Amino acid sequence: MANERTLAIIKPDGVEKHRIGRILARIEEEGFSVCAMRMTRLSTREAEGFYAVHREKPFFGSLVKFMTRGPVVLMVLEREGAIAKWREVMGATNPENADEGTLRREHASSLEENTVHGSDAPDTASFEIGWFFRESELLST
Ligand code: CMP
């Protein structure tokens, strides 16, 4: 399998609960390289654009409010099969359905406040990485 990049976010609930270190440790233990990382507070425009595919969903307004309520950690992760592997490490979107040992099972409190985000396919990964990072900010380690 080829090396691949995915966008990962530690969401406001993960930052508020002081889980950044534990999540980063897990990322490195699982063989990902961190190519880029920035802690920031998303503007409403950034969050709305990032989640534009969900614009028509009933939870869109609430999701944008949640994602902008405090700082997030944005990361680009790289390894073989990064997209699928990061989704496996995160677990199911709803922490109630997430397997034992996954980040969402361990840290998340609800379907919305699910602590971490990951791209779901190569085209979304490329859109999501480009939404937050310039090509020159992606460093191979
Ligand atoms: P994420 O993987 O970042 O992609 C979209 C986000 O919307 C998801 O994680 C959750 O935070 C949120 N989400 C998805 N479905 C629902 C839902 N039914 N109700 C509230 N929030 C949701």
GROMACS .gro file of N, CA and C and ligand atoms in nm:
model
  445
    1MET      N    1   0.085  -0.121   0.000
    1MET     CA    2   0.000   0.000   0.000
    1MET      C    3   0.088   0.126   0.000
    2ALA      N    4   0.045   0.225  -0.073
    2ALA     CA    5   0.128   0.346  -0.087
    2ALA      C    6   0.112   0.439   0.033
    3ASN      N    7   0.214   0.525   0.051
    3ASN     CA    8   0.203   0.629   0.152
    3ASN      C    9   0.091   0.724   0.114
    4GLU      N   10   0.022   0.770   0.214
    4GLU     CA   11  -0.099   0.850   0.191
    4GLU      C   12  -0.107   0.953   0.302
    5ARG      N   13  -0.179   1.063   0.276
    5ARG     CA   14  -0.198   1.166   0.379
    5ARG      C   15  -0.346   1.183   0.410
    6THR      N   16  -0.373   1.215   0.534
    6THR     CA   17  -0.510   1.241   0.576
    6THR      C   18  -0.513   1.362   0.667
    7LEU      N   19  -0.628   1.430   0.674
    7LEU     CA   20  -0.641   1.541   0.768
    7LEU      C   21  -0.701   1.488   0.898
    8ALA      N   22  -0.640   1.523   1.008
    8ALA     CA   23  -0.692   1.487   1.141
    8ALA      C   24  -0.716   1.615   1.219
    9ILE      N   25  -0.823   1.615   1.299
    9ILE     CA   26  -0.850   1.728   1.388
    9ILE      C   27  -0.876   1.675   1.528
   10ILE      N   28  -0.812   1.737   1.627
   10ILE     CA   29  -0.856   1.718   1.766
   10ILE      C   30  -0.956   1.831   1.791
   11LYS      N   31  -1.080   1.792   1.814
   11LYS     CA   32  -1.190   1.888   1.819
   11LYS      C   33  -1.192   1.962   1.954
   12PRO      N   34  -1.275   2.067   1.966
   12PRO     CA   35  -1.273   2.147   2.089
   12PRO      C   36  -1.293   2.065   2.216
   13ASP      N   37  -1.375   1.959   2.212
   13ASP     CA   38  -1.395   1.880   2.335
   13ASP      C   39  -1.266   1.809   2.377
   14GLY      N   40  -1.189   1.763   2.280
   14GLY     CA   41  -1.062   1.695   2.310
   14GLY      C   42  -0.960   1.790   2.369
   15VAL      N   43  -0.957   1.913   2.317
   15VAL     CA   44  -0.864   2.014   2.370
   15VAL      C   45  -0.907   2.054   2.512
   16GLU      N   46  -1.039   2.078   2.528
   16GLU     CA   47  -1.091   2.119   2.661
   16GLU      C   48  -1.060   2.015   2.768
   17LYS      N   49  -1.066   1.888   2.729
   17LYS     CA   50  -1.046   1.780   2.827
   17LYS      C   51  -0.897   1.744   2.843
   18HIS      N   52  -0.809   1.824   2.781
   18HIS     CA   53  -0.664   1.802   2.794
   18HIS      C   54  -0.622   1.665   2.742
   19ARG      N   55  -0.674   1.629   2.625
   19ARG     CA   56  -0.640   1.498   2.567
   19ARG      C   57  -0.541   1.510   2.451
   20ILE      N   58  -0.487   1.629   2.425
   20ILE     CA   59  -0.398   1.646   2.309
   20ILE      C   60  -0.281   1.550   2.316
   21GLY      N   61  -0.215   1.545   2.430
   21GLY     CA   62  -0.095   1.463   2.445
   21GLY      C   63  -0.124   1.316   2.424
   22ARG      N   64  -0.232   1.268   2.484
   22ARG     CA   65  -0.266   1.126   2.472
   22ARG      C   66  -0.300   1.089   2.327
   23ILE      N   67  -0.368   1.181   2.259
   23ILE     CA   68  -0.406   1.152   2.120
   23ILE      C   69  -0.282   1.155   2.031
   24LEU      N   70  -0.194   1.252   2.054
   24LEU     CA   71  -0.070   1.257   1.974
   24LEU      C   72   0.018   1.134   1.997
   25ALA      N   73   0.024   1.088   2.122
   25ALA     CA   74   0.104   0.968   2.152
   25ALA      C   75   0.050   0.850   2.072
   26ARG      N   76  -0.082   0.837   2.070
   26ARG     CA   77  -0.145   0.726   1.998
   26ARG      C   78  -0.115   0.736   1.847
   27ILE      N   79  -0.120   0.859   1.795
   27ILE     CA   80  -0.093   0.880   1.653
   27ILE      C   81   0.047   0.829   1.619
   28GLU      N   82   0.145   0.861   1.702
   28GLU     CA   83   0.282   0.817   1.673
   28GLU      C   84   0.298   0.667   1.696
   29GLU      N   85   0.233   0.614   1.799
   29GLU     CA   86   0.240   0.469   1.824
   29GLU      C   87   0.182   0.390   1.706
   30GLU      N   88   0.085   0.447   1.638
   30GLU     CA   89   0.021   0.378   1.526
   30GLU      C   90   0.097   0.397   1.395
   31GLY      N   91   0.216   0.459   1.402
   31GLY     CA   92   0.303   0.465   1.286
   31GLY      C   93   0.278   0.580   1.190
   32PHE      N   94   0.203   0.680   1.236
   32PHE     CA   95   0.184   0.797   1.151
   32PHE      C   96   0.299   0.894   1.170
   33SER      N   97   0.337   0.964   1.062
   33SER     CA   98   0.423   1.081   1.073
   33SER      C   99   0.335   1.204   1.070
   34VAL      N  100   0.367   1.301   1.155
   34VAL     CA  101   0.294   1.428   1.151
   34VAL      C  102   0.364   1.519   1.050
   35CYS      N  103   0.295   1.553   0.941
   35CYS     CA  104   0.354   1.636   0.834
   35CYS      C  105   0.329   1.784   0.857
   36ALA      N  106   0.222   1.814   0.933
   36ALA     CA  107   0.188   1.953   0.961
   36ALA      C  108   0.098   1.953   1.083
   37MET      N  109   0.108   2.060   1.162
   37MET     CA  110   0.024   2.067   1.283
   37MET      C  111   0.007   2.214   1.322
   38ARG      N  112  -0.116   2.251   1.353
   38ARG     CA  113  -0.144   2.390   1.394
   38ARG      C  114  -0.259   2.391   1.492
   39MET      N  115  -0.240   2.464   1.601
   39MET     CA  116  -0.352   2.483   1.695
   39MET      C  117  -0.414   2.619   1.663
   40THR      N  118  -0.547   2.619   1.650
   40THR     CA  119  -0.614   2.742   1.608
   40THR      C  120  -0.758   2.739   1.655
   41ARG      N  121  -0.823   2.852   1.653
   41ARG     CA  122  -0.967   2.853   1.676
   41ARG      C  123  -1.034   2.882   1.542
   42LEU      N  124  -1.119   2.791   1.495
   42LEU     CA  125  -1.181   2.807   1.364
   42LEU      C  126  -1.279   2.923   1.365
   43SER      N  127  -1.282   2.998   1.256
   43SER     CA  128  -1.388   3.098   1.238
   43SER      C  129  -1.513   3.024   1.189
   44THR      N  130  -1.626   3.091   1.199
   44THR     CA  131  -1.750   3.032   1.148
   44THR      C  132  -1.735   3.001   1.000
   45ARG      N  133  -1.675   3.091   0.924
   45ARG     CA  134  -1.656   3.069   0.780
   45ARG      C  135  -1.571   2.946   0.753
   46GLU      N  136  -1.463   2.930   0.830
   46GLU     CA  137  -1.377   2.812   0.810
   46GLU      C  138  -1.452   2.682   0.840
   47ALA      N  139  -1.527   2.682   0.951
   47ALA     CA  140  -1.599   2.560   0.990
   47ALA      C  141  -1.711   2.529   0.891
   48GLU      N  142  -1.783   2.632   0.848
   48GLU     CA  143  -1.892   2.610   0.750
   48GLU      C  144  -1.837   2.557   0.619
   49GLY      N  145  -1.725   2.612   0.574
   49GLY     CA  146  -1.666   2.567   0.447
   49GLY      C  147  -1.611   2.426   0.458
   50PHE      N  148  -1.549   2.397   0.571
   50PHE     CA  149  -1.491   2.264   0.592
   50PHE      C  150  -1.600   2.158   0.590
   51TYR      N  151  -1.712   2.187   0.654
   51TYR     CA  152  -1.823   2.090   0.664
   51TYR      C  153  -1.933   2.118   0.561
   52ALA      N  154  -1.897   2.182   0.450
   52ALA     CA  155  -1.998   2.221   0.350
   52ALA      C  156  -2.083   2.102   0.303
   53VAL      N  157  -2.027   1.981   0.297
   53VAL     CA  158  -2.107   1.865   0.251
   53VAL      C  159  -2.224   1.836   0.346
   54HIS      N  160  -2.215   1.888   0.468
   54HIS     CA  161  -2.322   1.863   0.566
   54HIS      C  162  -2.419   1.982   0.578
   55ARG      N  163  -2.406   2.079   0.487
   55ARG     CA  164  -2.482   2.205   0.498
   55ARG      C  165  -2.632   2.183   0.514
   56GLU      N  166  -2.685   2.083   0.445
   56GLU     CA  167  -2.831   2.061   0.449
   56GLU      C  168  -2.875   1.974   0.568
   57LYS      N  169  -2.780   1.923   0.644
   57LYS     CA  170  -2.816   1.832   0.754
   57LYS      C  171  -2.874   1.911   0.873
   58PRO      N  172  -2.965   1.849   0.946
   58PRO     CA  173  -3.027   1.921   1.059
   58PRO      C  174  -2.926   1.959   1.168
   59PHE      N  175  -2.813   1.887   1.175
   59PHE     CA  176  -2.716   1.915   1.282
   59PHE      C  177  -2.609   2.017   1.240
   60PHE      N  178  -2.620   2.072   1.117
   60PHE     CA  179  -2.512   2.158   1.065
   60PHE      C  180  -2.484   2.280   1.156
   61GLY      N  181  -2.589   2.351   1.194
   61GLY     CA  182  -2.570   2.472   1.276
   61GLY      C  183  -2.504   2.440   1.408
   62SER      N  184  -2.550   2.333   1.471
   62SER     CA  185  -2.496   2.292   1.599
   62SER      C  186  -2.350   2.246   1.585
   63LEU      N  187  -2.322   2.176   1.476
   63LEU     CA  188  -2.185   2.129   1.451
   63LEU      C  189  -2.089   2.247   1.435
   64VAL      N  190  -2.131   2.348   1.360
   64VAL     CA  191  -2.044   2.465   1.339
   64VAL      C  192  -2.023   2.539   1.471
   65LYS      N  193  -2.129   2.548   1.551
   65LYS     CA  194  -2.117   2.615   1.682
   65LYS      C  195  -2.017   2.539   1.770
   66PHE      N  196  -2.029   2.408   1.771
   66PHE     CA  197  -1.937   2.325   1.850
   66PHE      C  198  -1.792   2.340   1.802
   67MET      N  199  -1.773   2.334   1.671
   67MET     CA  200  -1.636   2.336   1.618
   67MET      C  201  -1.567   2.471   1.633
   68THR      N  202  -1.647   2.575   1.660
   68THR     CA  203  -1.588   2.710   1.675
   68THR      C  204  -1.586   2.756   1.821
   69ARG      N  205  -1.626   2.670   1.914
   69ARG     CA  206  -1.638   2.719   2.053
   69ARG      C  207  -1.505   2.726   2.128
   70GLY      N  208  -1.402   2.666   2.072
   70GLY     CA  209  -1.271   2.671   2.137
   70GLY      C  210  -1.166   2.619   2.041
   71PRO      N  211  -1.040   2.619   2.084
   71PRO     CA  212  -0.932   2.578   1.994
   71PRO      C  213  -0.943   2.433   1.948
   72VAL      N  214  -0.888   2.409   1.830
   72VAL     CA  215  -0.874   2.274   1.775
   72VAL      C  216  -0.728   2.254   1.737
   73VAL      N  217  -0.687   2.129   1.718
   73VAL     CA  218  -0.554   2.099   1.666
   73VAL      C  219  -0.574   2.036   1.528
   74LEU      N  220  -0.520   2.103   1.426
   74LEU     CA  221  -0.529   2.055   1.288
   74LEU      C  222  -0.399   1.984   1.255
   75MET      N  223  -0.409   1.867   1.193
   75MET     CA  224  -0.287   1.791   1.159
   75MET      C  225  -0.300   1.725   1.024
   76VAL      N  226  -0.187   1.711   0.957
   76VAL     CA  227  -0.181   1.623   0.840
   76VAL      C  228  -0.095   1.505   0.880
   77LEU      N  229  -0.153   1.385   0.867
   77LEU     CA  230  -0.085   1.260   0.907
   77LEU      C  231  -0.050   1.180   0.783
   78GLU      N  232   0.065   1.114   0.790
   78GLU     CA  233   0.110   1.035   0.675
   78GLU      C  234   0.153   0.895   0.719
   79ARG      N  235   0.114   0.795   0.644
   79ARG     CA  236   0.164   0.657   0.656
   79ARG      C  237   0.101   0.576   0.543
   80GLU      N  238   0.136   0.450   0.534
   80GLU     CA  239   0.069   0.363   0.438
   80GLU      C  240  -0.078   0.354   0.474
   81GLY      N  241  -0.164   0.371   0.379
   81GLY     CA  242  -0.308   0.357   0.404
   81GLY      C  243  -0.358   0.448   0.516
   82ALA      N  244  -0.308   0.571   0.518
   82ALA     CA  245  -0.337   0.662   0.632
   82ALA      C  246  -0.486   0.688   0.652
   83ILE      N  247  -0.561   0.699   0.545
   83ILE     CA  248  -0.703   0.738   0.560
   83ILE      C  249  -0.779   0.628   0.635
   84ALA      N  250  -0.767   0.505   0.588
   84ALA     CA  251  -0.839   0.394   0.653
   84ALA      C  252  -0.785   0.368   0.793
   85LYS      N  253  -0.652   0.376   0.807
   85LYS     CA  254  -0.593   0.346   0.938
   85LYS      C  255  -0.637   0.448   1.043
   86TRP      N  256  -0.639   0.576   1.006
   86TRP     CA  257  -0.680   0.679   1.104
   86TRP      C  258  -0.828   0.662   1.140
   87ARG      N  259  -0.910   0.622   1.043
   87ARG     CA  260  -1.051   0.599   1.074
   87ARG      C  261  -1.067   0.480   1.169
   88GLU      N  262  -0.981   0.380   1.149
   88GLU     CA  263  -0.984   0.263   1.240
   88GLU      C  264  -0.944   0.304   1.382
   89VAL      N  265  -0.840   0.385   1.393
   89VAL     CA  266  -0.792   0.428   1.526
   89VAL      C  267  -0.895   0.518   1.595
   90MET      N  268  -0.965   0.602   1.516
   90MET     CA  269  -1.069   0.690   1.574
   90MET      C  270  -1.188   0.610   1.624
   91GLY      N  271  -1.232   0.510   1.547
   91GLY     CA  272  -1.354   0.436   1.578
   91GLY      C  273  -1.476   0.500   1.515
   92ALA      N  274  -1.592   0.440   1.538
   92ALA     CA  275  -1.717   0.486   1.474
   92ALA      C  276  -1.750   0.629   1.514
   93THR      N  277  -1.820   0.700   1.425
   93THR     CA  278  -1.858   0.840   1.448
   93THR      C  279  -1.929   0.856   1.582
   94ASN      N  280  -2.020   0.765   1.609
   94ASN     CA  281  -2.091   0.768   1.737
   94ASN      C  282  -2.012   0.685   1.839
   95PRO      N  283  -1.963   0.749   1.946
   95PRO     CA  284  -1.879   0.675   2.041
   95PRO      C  285  -1.948   0.552   2.101
   96GLU      N  286  -2.082   0.556   2.103
   96GLU     CA  287  -2.155   0.439   2.156
   96GLU      C  288  -2.134   0.315   2.068
   97ASN      N  289  -2.104   0.339   1.940
   97ASN     CA  290  -2.082   0.227   1.848
   97ASN      C  291  -1.934   0.201   1.823
   98ALA      N  292  -1.848   0.277   1.888
   98ALA     CA  293  -1.703   0.265   1.861
   98ALA      C  294  -1.645   0.146   1.938
   99ASP      N  295  -1.554   0.074   1.871
   99ASP     CA  296  -1.491  -0.043   1.934
   99ASP      C  297  -1.406  -0.003   2.054
  100GLU      N  298  -1.394  -0.096   2.146
  100GLU     CA  299  -1.304  -0.083   2.260
  100GLU      C  300  -1.163  -0.049   2.209
  101GLY      N  301  -1.097   0.044   2.274
  101GLY     CA  302  -0.959   0.076   2.236
  101GLY      C  303  -0.948   0.186   2.132
  102THR      N  304  -1.061   0.229   2.074
  102THR     CA  305  -1.055   0.339   1.978
  102THR      C  306  -1.058   0.473   2.053
  103LEU      N  307  -1.010   0.577   1.983
  103LEU     CA  308  -1.003   0.709   2.048
  103LEU      C  309  -1.141   0.760   2.086
  104ARG      N  310  -1.238   0.738   1.998
  104ARG     CA  311  -1.372   0.791   2.031
  104ARG      C  312  -1.435   0.715   2.146
  105ARG      N  313  -1.413   0.584   2.151
  105ARG     CA  314  -1.466   0.507   2.264
  105ARG      C  315  -1.407   0.558   2.395
  106GLU      N  316  -1.276   0.590   2.388
  106GLU     CA  317  -1.204   0.629   2.509
  106GLU      C  318  -1.232   0.774   2.551
  107HIS      N  319  -1.247   0.864   2.454
  107HIS     CA  320  -1.248   1.007   2.489
  107HIS      C  321  -1.378   1.081   2.457
  108ALA      N  322  -1.460   1.029   2.364
  108ALA     CA  323  -1.573   1.109   2.314
  108ALA      C  324  -1.695   1.096   2.403
  109SER      N  325  -1.778   1.202   2.403
  109SER     CA  326  -1.895   1.201   2.490
  109SER      C  327  -2.026   1.189   2.415
  110SER      N  328  -2.029   1.219   2.286
  110SER     CA  329  -2.155   1.211   2.209
  110SER      C  330  -2.124   1.203   2.060
  111LEU      N  331  -2.231   1.180   1.984
  111LEU     CA  332  -2.218   1.174   1.838
  111LEU      C  333  -2.159   1.304   1.783
  112GLU      N  334  -2.200   1.417   1.837
  112GLU     CA  335  -2.145   1.544   1.789
  112GLU      C  336  -2.007   1.570   1.849
  113GLU      N  337  -1.994   1.557   1.979
  113GLU     CA  338  -1.867   1.588   2.047
  113GLU      C  339  -1.783   1.461   2.048
  114ASN      N  340  -1.734   1.426   1.928
  114ASN     CA  341  -1.667   1.296   1.913
  114ASN      C  342  -1.515   1.308   1.903
  115THR      N  343  -1.461   1.420   1.952
  115THR     CA  344  -1.319   1.437   1.986
  115THR      C  345  -1.221   1.447   1.869
  116VAL      N  346  -1.241   1.365   1.767
  116VAL     CA  347  -1.145   1.364   1.656
  116VAL      C  348  -1.218   1.356   1.522
  117HIS      N  349  -1.152   1.410   1.421
  117HIS     CA  350  -1.204   1.401   1.283
  117HIS      C  351  -1.097   1.338   1.195
  118GLY      N  352  -1.142   1.268   1.091
  118GLY     CA  353  -1.050   1.217   0.989
  118GLY      C  354  -1.118   1.218   0.854
  119SER      N  355  -1.040   1.241   0.751
  119SER     CA  356  -1.094   1.239   0.614
  119SER      C  357  -1.147   1.099   0.583
  120ASP      N  358  -1.249   1.092   0.495
  120ASP     CA  359  -1.308   0.961   0.468
  120ASP      C  360  -1.271   0.901   0.333
  121ALA      N  361  -1.198   0.974   0.248
  121ALA     CA  362  -1.160   0.921   0.116
  121ALA      C  363  -1.048   1.009   0.059
  122PRO      N  364  -0.977   0.962  -0.045
  122PRO     CA  365  -0.867   1.042  -0.100
  122PRO      C  366  -0.909   1.181  -0.149
  123ASP      N  367  -1.026   1.192  -0.213
  123ASP     CA  368  -1.065   1.324  -0.264
  123ASP      C  369  -1.101   1.419  -0.149
  124THR      N  370  -1.166   1.367  -0.045
  124THR     CA  371  -1.198   1.455   0.068
  124THR      C  372  -1.070   1.490   0.144
  125ALA      N  373  -0.976   1.396   0.154
  125ALA     CA  374  -0.849   1.426   0.222
  125ALA      C  375  -0.779   1.540   0.150
  126SER      N  376  -0.778   1.536   0.020
  126SER     CA  377  -0.708   1.640  -0.053
  126SER      C  378  -0.780   1.775  -0.037
  127PHE      N  379  -0.913   1.775  -0.039
  127PHE     CA  380  -0.988   1.900  -0.014
  127PHE      C  381  -0.961   1.951   0.128
  128GLU      N  382  -0.969   1.861   0.225
  128GLU     CA  383  -0.960   1.902   0.366
  128GLU      C  384  -0.819   1.952   0.401
  129ILE      N  385  -0.716   1.884   0.348
  129ILE     CA  386  -0.578   1.929   0.373
  129ILE      C  387  -0.560   2.068   0.312
  130GLY      N  388  -0.607   2.084   0.189
  130GLY     CA  389  -0.594   2.213   0.119
  130GLY      C  390  -0.676   2.324   0.183
  131TRP      N  391  -0.781   2.286   0.256
  131TRP     CA  392  -0.866   2.388   0.322
  131TRP      C  393  -0.788   2.458   0.434
  132PHE      N  394  -0.697   2.384   0.496
  132PHE     CA  395  -0.627   2.439   0.612
  132PHE      C  396  -0.477   2.463   0.592
  133PHE      N  397  -0.416   2.394   0.495
  133PHE     CA  398  -0.270   2.405   0.483
  133PHE      C  399  -0.228   2.434   0.339
  134ARG      N  400  -0.121   2.515   0.327
  134ARG     CA  401  -0.058   2.534   0.197
  134ARG      C  402   0.039   2.418   0.174
  135GLU      N  403   0.063   2.387   0.047
  135GLU     CA  404   0.153   2.276   0.011
  135GLU      C  405   0.289   2.293   0.080
  136SER      N  406   0.337   2.418   0.088
  136SER     CA  407   0.470   2.443   0.145
  136SER      C  408   0.475   2.416   0.296
  137GLU      N  409   0.359   2.401   0.360
  137GLU     CA  410   0.356   2.372   0.505
  137GLU      C  411   0.360   2.223   0.534
  138LEU      N  412   0.352   2.139   0.430
  138LEU     CA  413   0.350   1.994   0.450
  138LEU      C  414   0.493   1.942   0.443
  139LEU      N  415   0.541   1.892   0.556
  139LEU     CA  416   0.682   1.853   0.566
  139LEU      C  417   0.692   1.703   0.576
  140SER      N  418   0.780   1.644   0.497
  140SER     CA  419   0.802   1.499   0.511
  140SER      C  420   0.907   1.476   0.615
  141THR      N  421   0.880   1.383   0.709
  141THR     CA  422   0.975   1.361   0.818
  141THR      C  423   1.037   1.222   0.807
  142CMP     P1  424  -1.693   1.411   1.169
  142CMP     O1  425  -1.634   1.280   1.139
  142CMP     O2  426  -1.605   1.527   1.196
  142CMP     O3  427  -1.791   1.450   1.047
  142CMP     C1  428  -1.909   1.524   1.063
  142CMP     C2  429  -1.940   1.553   1.206
  142CMP     O4  430  -2.074   1.588   1.230
  142CMP     C3  431  -1.921   1.424   1.287
  142CMP     O5  432  -1.787   1.392   1.298
  142CMP     C4  433  -1.991   1.462   1.416
  142CMP     O6  434  -1.913   1.551   1.495
  142CMP     C5  435  -2.109   1.540   1.358
  142CMP     N1  436  -2.228   1.457   1.338
  142CMP     C6  437  -2.247   1.357   1.252
  142CMP     N2  438  -2.372   1.309   1.258
  142CMP     C7  439  -2.434   1.381   1.353
  142CMP     C8  440  -2.565   1.381   1.407
  142CMP     N3  441  -2.658   1.295   1.363
  142CMP     N4  442  -2.593   1.470   1.502
  142CMP     C9  443  -2.500   1.558   1.545
  142CMP     N5  444  -2.374   1.564   1.496
  142CMP    C10  445  -2.341   1.476   1.403
   0.00000   0.00000   0.00000
